[in-house]
C-alpha atoms as one frame of an Amber mdcrd trajectory, in Angstrom:
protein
  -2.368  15.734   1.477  -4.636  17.762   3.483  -8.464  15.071   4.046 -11.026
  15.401   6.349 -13.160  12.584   7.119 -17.195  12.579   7.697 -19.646  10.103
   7.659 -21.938  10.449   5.133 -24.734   7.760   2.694 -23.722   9.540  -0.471
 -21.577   7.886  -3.093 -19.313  10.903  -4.871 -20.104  14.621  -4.254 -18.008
  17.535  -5.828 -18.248  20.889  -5.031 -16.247  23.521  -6.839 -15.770  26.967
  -5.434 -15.672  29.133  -8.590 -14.640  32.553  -6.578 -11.556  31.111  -4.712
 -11.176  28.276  -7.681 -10.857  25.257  -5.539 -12.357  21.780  -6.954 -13.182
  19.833  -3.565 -14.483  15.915  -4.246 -15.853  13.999  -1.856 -15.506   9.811
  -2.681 -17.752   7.529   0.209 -15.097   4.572   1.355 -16.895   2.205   3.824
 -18.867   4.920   4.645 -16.515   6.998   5.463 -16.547  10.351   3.349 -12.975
  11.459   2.507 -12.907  15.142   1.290  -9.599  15.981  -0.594  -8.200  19.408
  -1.152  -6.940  18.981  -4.514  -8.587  17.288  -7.671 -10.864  13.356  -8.023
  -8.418  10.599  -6.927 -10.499   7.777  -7.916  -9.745   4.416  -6.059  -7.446
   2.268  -7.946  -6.846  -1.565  -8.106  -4.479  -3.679  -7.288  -3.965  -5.842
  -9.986  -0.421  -7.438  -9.408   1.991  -7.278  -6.676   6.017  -8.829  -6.959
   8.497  -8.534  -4.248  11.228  -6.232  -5.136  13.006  -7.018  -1.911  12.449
  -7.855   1.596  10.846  -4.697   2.252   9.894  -3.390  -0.775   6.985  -4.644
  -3.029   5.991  -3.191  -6.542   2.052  -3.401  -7.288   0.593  -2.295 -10.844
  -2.433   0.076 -10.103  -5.324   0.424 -12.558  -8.121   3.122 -12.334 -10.286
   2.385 -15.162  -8.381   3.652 -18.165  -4.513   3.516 -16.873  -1.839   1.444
 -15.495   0.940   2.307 -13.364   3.715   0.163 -11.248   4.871   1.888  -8.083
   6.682   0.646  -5.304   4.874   0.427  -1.593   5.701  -1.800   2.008   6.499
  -5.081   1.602   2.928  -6.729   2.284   0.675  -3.733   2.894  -1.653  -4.673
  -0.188  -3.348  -7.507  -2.225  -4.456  -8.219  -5.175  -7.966  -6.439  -5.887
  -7.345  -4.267  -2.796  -8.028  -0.407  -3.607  -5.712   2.655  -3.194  -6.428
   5.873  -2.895  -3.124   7.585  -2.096  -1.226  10.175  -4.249   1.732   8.829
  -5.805   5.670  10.625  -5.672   7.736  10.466  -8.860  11.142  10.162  -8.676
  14.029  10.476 -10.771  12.391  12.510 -13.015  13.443  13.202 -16.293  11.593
  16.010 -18.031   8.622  17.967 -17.648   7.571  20.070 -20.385   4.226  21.447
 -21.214   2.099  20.435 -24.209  -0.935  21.201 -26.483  -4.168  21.632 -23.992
  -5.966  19.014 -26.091  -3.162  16.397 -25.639  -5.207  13.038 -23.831  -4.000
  12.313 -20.152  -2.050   8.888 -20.669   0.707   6.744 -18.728   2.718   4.394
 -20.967   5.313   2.646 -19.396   9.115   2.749 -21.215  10.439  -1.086 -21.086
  13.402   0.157 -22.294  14.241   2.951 -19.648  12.259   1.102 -16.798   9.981
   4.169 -16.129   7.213   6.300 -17.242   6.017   8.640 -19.777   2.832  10.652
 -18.400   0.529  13.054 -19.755  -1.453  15.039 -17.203  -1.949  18.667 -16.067
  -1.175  21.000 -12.865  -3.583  20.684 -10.186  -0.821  22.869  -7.701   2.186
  23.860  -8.628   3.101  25.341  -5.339   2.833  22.282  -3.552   4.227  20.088
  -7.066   0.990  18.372  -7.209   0.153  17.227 -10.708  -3.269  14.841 -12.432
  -3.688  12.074 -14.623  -6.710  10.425 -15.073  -7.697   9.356 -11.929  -3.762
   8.941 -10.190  -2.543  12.452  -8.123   1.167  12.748  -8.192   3.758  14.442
  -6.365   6.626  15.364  -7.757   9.181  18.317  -6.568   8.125  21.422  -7.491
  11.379  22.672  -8.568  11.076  20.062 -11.437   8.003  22.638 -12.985   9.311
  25.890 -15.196   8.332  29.008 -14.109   5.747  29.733 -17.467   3.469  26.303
 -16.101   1.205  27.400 -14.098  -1.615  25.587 -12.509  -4.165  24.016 -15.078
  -1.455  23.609 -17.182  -0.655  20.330 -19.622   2.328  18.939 -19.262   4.330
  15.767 -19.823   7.231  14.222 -17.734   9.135  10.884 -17.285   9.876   9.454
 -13.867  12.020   6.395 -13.135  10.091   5.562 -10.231   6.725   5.910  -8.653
   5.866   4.853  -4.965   3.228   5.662  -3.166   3.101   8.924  -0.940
């Protein structure tokens, strides 16, 4: 993901560029302004973290009105630490678009050990897709032809780590 870092005293700035249609947000961490080129990635929490392996831990993330359980590096986070980064689904399922007034939602399948998630197209070029406040990444091949970007869609992934 393309960032570019400032300092700045502000808390949140967003700037949208109607002619070219780019939304640009800028959210303050430590001072530190980090300007993204996509959509808001709000800071999520770490909430619980379980050793998968040696190397591998999985962490459930929360950003105010979702959960979601991805895999990162064994040790790299703590409880009630924040994360920022975009998030790559794999072994995806489906994608298929839906009504525009359908809610953004992640609800995890117990059954199938994945995810069901409701979100739209930020950039379909580069397979970039929103929910709430996660960014994902998934391949782009994985997105029909029709959806373009703005789009709602809805797709199940196996897995989720952080990208």
């Amino acid at each position: 993901m393309e960032k570019t870092e400032k300092f700045l005293t502000t808390a949140v700035i967003s700037v949208t560029i109607k002619s070219i249609g780019i939304v640009c947000n800028t959210v303050l961490l430590y001072g530190v302004a980090v300007l993204y080129k996509w959509s808001v990635i709000k800071m999520a929490t770490v909430l619980n973290i379980q050793p998968i392996n040696s190397t591998t831990d999985c962490m459930v993330l929360f950003d105010e009105h979702n959960m979601v359980k991805v895999e990162c590096e064994h040790g790299a986070y703590a409880i009630g630490d924040t994360v920022d980064q975009m998030l790559a689904c794999s072994e995806i399922r489906y994608v298929s678009e839906v009504d525009s007034h359908t809610p953004d939602c992640i609800v995890t399948i117990t059954a199938a050990k994945g995810h069901k998630i409701v979100g739209r197209i930020v950039d379909r070029k580069e397979g970039i897709l929103q929910c709430g406040g996660f960014l994902f990444h998934m391949d782009p091949t994985h997105l029909h032809a029709n959806m373009q970007d703005g789009c709602r869609v809805e797709w199940t992934c196996e897995r989720m780590q952080l990208w």
